[in-house]
PDB file of C-alpha atoms in Angstrom:
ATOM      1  CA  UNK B   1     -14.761  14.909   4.188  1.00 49.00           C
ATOM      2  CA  UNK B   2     -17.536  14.563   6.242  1.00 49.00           C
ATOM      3  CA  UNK B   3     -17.628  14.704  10.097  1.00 47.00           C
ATOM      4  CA  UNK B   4     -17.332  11.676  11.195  1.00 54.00           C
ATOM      5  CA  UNK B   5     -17.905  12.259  15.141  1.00 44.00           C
ATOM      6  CA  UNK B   6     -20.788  10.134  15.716  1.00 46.00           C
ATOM      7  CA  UNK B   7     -19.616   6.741  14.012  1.00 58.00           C
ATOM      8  CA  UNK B   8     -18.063   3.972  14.682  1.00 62.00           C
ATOM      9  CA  UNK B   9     -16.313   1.528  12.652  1.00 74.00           C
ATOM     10  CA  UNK B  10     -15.354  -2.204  13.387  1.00 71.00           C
ATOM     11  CA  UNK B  11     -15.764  -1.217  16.728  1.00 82.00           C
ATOM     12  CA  UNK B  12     -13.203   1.776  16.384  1.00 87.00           C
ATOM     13  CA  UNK B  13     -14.041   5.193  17.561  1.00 91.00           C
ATOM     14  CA  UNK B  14     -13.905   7.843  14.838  1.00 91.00           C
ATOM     15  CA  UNK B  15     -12.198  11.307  15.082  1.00 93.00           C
ATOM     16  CA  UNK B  16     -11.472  14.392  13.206  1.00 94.00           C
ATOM     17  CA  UNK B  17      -7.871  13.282  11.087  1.00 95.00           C
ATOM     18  CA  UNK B  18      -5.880  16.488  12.580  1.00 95.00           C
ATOM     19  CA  UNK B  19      -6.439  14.727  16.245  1.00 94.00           C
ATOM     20  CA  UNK B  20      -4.742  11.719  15.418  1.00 94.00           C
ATOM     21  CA  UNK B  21      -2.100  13.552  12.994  1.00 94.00           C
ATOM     22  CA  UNK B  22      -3.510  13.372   9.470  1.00 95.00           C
ATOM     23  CA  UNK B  23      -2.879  15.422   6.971  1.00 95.00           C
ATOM     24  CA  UNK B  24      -6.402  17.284   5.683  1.00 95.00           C
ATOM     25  CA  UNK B  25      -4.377  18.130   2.280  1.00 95.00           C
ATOM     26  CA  UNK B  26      -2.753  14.899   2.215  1.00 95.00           C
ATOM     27  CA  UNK B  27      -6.181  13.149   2.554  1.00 96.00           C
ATOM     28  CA  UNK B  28      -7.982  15.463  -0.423  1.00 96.00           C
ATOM     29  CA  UNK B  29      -4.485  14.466  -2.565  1.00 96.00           C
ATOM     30  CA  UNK B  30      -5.437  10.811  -2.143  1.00 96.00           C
ATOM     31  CA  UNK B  31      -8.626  11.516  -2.520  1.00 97.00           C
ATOM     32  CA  UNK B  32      -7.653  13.102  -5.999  1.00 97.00           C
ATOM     33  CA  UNK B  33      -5.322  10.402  -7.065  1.00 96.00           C
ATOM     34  CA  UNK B  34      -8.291   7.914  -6.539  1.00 96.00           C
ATOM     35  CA  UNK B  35     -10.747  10.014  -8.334  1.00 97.00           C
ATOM     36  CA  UNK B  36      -7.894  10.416 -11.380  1.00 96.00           C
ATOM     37  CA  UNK B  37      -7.989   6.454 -11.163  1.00 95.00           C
ATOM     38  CA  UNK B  38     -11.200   6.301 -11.504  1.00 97.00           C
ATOM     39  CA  UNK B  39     -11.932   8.369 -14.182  1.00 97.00           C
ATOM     40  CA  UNK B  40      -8.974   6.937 -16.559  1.00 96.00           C
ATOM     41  CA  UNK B  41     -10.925   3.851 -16.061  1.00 95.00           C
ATOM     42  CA  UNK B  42      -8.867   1.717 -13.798  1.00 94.00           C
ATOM     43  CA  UNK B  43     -10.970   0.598 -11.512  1.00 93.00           C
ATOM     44  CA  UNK B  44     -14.887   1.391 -10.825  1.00 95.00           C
ATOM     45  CA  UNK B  45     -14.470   2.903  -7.278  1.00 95.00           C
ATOM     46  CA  UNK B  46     -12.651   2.996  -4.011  1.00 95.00           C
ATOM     47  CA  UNK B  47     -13.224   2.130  -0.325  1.00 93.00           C
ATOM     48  CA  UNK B  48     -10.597   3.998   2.004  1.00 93.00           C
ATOM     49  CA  UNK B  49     -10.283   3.796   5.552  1.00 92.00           C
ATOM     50  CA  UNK B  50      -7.342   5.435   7.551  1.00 92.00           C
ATOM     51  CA  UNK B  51      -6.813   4.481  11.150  1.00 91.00           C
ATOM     52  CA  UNK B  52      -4.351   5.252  13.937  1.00 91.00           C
ATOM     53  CA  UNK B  53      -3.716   5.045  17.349  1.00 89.00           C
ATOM     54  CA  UNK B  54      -7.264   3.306  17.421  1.00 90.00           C
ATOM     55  CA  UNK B  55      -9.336   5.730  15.905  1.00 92.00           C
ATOM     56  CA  UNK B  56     -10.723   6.197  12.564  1.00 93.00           C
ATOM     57  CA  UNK B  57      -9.386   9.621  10.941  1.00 94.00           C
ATOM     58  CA  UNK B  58     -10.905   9.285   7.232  1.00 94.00           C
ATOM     59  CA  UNK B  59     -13.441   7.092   5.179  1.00 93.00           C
ATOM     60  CA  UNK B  60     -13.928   7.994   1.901  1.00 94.00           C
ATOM     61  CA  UNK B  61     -15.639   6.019  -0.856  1.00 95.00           C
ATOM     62  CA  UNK B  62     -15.792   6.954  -4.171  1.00 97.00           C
ATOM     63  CA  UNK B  63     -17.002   5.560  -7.886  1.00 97.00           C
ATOM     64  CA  UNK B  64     -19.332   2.364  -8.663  1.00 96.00           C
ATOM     65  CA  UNK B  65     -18.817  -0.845  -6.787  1.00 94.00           C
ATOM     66  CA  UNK B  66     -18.567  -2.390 -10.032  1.00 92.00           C
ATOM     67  CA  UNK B  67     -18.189  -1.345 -13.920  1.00 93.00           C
ATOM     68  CA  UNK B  68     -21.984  -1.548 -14.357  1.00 93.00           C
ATOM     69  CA  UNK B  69     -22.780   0.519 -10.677  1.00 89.00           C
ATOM     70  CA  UNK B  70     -24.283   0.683  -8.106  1.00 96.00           C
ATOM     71  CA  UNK B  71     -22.322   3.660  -6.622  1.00 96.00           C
ATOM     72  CA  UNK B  72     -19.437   2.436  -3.779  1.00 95.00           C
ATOM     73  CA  UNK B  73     -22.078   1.835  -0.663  1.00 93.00           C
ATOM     74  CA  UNK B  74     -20.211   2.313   2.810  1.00 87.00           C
ATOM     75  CA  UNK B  75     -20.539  -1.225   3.873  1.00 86.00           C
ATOM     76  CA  UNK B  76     -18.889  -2.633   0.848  1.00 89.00           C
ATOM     77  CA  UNK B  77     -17.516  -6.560   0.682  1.00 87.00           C
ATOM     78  CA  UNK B  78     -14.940  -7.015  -1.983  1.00 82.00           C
ATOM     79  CA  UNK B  79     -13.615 -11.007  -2.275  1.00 79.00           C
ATOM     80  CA  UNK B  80      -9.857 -10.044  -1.906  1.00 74.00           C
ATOM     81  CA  UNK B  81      -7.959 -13.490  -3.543  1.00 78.00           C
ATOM     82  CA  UNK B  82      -4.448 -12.829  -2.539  1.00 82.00           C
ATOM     83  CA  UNK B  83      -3.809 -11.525   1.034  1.00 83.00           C
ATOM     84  CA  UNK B  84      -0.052 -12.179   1.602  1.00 89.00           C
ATOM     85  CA  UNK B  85       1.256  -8.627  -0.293  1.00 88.00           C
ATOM     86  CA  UNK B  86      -1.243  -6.103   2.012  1.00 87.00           C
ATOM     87  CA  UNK B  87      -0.346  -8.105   4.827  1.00 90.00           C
ATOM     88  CA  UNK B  88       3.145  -7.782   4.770  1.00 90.00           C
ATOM     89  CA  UNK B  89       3.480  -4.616   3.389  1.00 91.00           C
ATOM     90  CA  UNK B  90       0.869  -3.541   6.066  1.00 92.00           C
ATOM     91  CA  UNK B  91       3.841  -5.579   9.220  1.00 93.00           C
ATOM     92  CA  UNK B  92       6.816  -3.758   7.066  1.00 91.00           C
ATOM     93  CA  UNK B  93       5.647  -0.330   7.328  1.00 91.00           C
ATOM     94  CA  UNK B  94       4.565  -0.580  11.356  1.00 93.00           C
ATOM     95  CA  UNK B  95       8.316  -1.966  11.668  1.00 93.00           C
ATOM     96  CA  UNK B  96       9.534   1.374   9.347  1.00 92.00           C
ATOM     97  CA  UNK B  97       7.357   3.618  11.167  1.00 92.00           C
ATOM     98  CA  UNK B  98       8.296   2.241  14.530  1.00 93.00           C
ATOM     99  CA  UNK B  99      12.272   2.618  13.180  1.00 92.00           C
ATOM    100  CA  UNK B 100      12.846  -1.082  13.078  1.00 92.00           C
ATOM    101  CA  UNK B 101      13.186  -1.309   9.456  1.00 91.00           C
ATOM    102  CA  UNK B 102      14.763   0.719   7.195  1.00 92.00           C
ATOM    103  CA  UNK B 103      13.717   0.472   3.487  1.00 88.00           C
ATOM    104  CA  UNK B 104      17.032   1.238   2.662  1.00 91.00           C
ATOM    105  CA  UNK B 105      18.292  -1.773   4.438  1.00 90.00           C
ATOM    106  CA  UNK B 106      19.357  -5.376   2.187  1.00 88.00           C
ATOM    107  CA  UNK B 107      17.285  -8.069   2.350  1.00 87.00           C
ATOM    108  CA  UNK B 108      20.165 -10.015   3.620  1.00 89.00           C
ATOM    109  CA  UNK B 109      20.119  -8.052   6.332  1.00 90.00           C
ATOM    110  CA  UNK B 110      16.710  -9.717   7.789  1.00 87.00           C
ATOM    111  CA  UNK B 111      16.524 -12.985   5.311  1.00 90.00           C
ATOM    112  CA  UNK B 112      19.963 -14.198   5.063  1.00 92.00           C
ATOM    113  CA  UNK B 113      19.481 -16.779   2.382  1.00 88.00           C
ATOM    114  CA  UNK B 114      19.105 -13.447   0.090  1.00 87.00           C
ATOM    115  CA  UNK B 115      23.198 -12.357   0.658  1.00 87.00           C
ATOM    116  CA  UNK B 116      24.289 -14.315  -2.449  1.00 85.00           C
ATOM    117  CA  UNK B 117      21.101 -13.928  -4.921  1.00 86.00           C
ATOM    118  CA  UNK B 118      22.135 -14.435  -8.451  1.00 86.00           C
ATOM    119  CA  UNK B 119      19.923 -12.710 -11.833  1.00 86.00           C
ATOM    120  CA  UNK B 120      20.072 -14.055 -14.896  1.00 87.00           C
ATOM    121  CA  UNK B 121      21.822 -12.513 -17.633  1.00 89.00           C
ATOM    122  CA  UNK B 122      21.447 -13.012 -21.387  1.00 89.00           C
ATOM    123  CA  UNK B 123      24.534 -12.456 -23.785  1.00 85.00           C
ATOM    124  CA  UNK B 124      23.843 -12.917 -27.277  1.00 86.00           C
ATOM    125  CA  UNK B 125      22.308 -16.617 -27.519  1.00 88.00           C
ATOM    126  CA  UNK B 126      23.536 -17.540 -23.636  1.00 89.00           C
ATOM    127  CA  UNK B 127      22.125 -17.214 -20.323  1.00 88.00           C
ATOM    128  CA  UNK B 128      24.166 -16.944 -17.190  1.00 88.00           C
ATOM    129  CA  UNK B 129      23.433 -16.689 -13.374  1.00 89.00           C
ATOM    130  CA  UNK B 130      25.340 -14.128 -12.123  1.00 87.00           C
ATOM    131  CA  UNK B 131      26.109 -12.264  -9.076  1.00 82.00           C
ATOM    132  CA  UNK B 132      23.488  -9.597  -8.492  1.00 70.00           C
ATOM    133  CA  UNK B 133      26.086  -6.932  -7.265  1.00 62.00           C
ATOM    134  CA  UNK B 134      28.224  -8.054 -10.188  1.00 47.00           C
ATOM    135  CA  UNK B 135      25.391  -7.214 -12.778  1.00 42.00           C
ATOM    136  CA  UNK B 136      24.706  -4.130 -11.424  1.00 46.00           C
ATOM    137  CA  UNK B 137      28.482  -2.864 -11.285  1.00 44.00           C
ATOM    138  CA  UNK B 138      28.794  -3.866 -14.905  1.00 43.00           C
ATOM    139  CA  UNK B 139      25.650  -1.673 -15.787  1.00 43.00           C
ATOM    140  CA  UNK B 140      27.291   1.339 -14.283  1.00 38.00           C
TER     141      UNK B 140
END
């Protein structure tokens, strides 16, 4: 990881990770797991950038920034088609880490059209909506 100190991204500040509580081990692990992805062939390279409390802890980019190279540049632009997943997965966890939302918790409990959600079951040559907790109690 290289010190960072004098950058400055999207107008961020940038910081050693330990000041804004990052995990130096926990970065290199995700550093590994990306490197393991990229050498099984998964995906050419990786951009990461960690933030918090309004600083910039870690920036790492890794691989080509596509099959046939170059290698990952730092100001990388990647055409991103569907937003709506990393956006609300991005809202979910700031509710979980500011204890507003357990991912425990039911759906139901925040979208109550989800309380009676029926699955479909196939028996033989039929197909029936049941239940959800009712399929899951007879799979026990």
């Amino acid at each position: 990881m290289a010190d960072m100190s004098s950058h400055a991204f999207a107008g961020l500040p940038a910081s050693r990770p330990e000041e804004i509580g990052l995990s130096r081990a926990a970065l290199k692990r995700l550093t590994a797991a990306m490197e393991r992805e990229i050498a099984a062939g998964h995906t050419p390279g990786a951009s990461m950038l960690i933030a918090r409390h309004g600083k910039v802890g870690f920036v790492q980019t890794l691989g080509l920034l596509r099959p046939d190279g170059p290698p990952m540049p730092d100001d990388a632009i990647f055409r991103i088609y569907s937003m709506t997943k990393p956006i609300v997965t991005v809202a979910a966890m700031t509710l979980v880490e500011d204890g507003r939302l357990l991912v425990t918790d039911p759906l139901a409990k925040y979208i109550p059209a989800f309380a009676e959600v029926k699955v479909g079951v196939e028996t033989g040559d039929t197909f029936e909506l049941v239940r959800r907790n009712a399929r899951s109690r007879s799979r026990t």
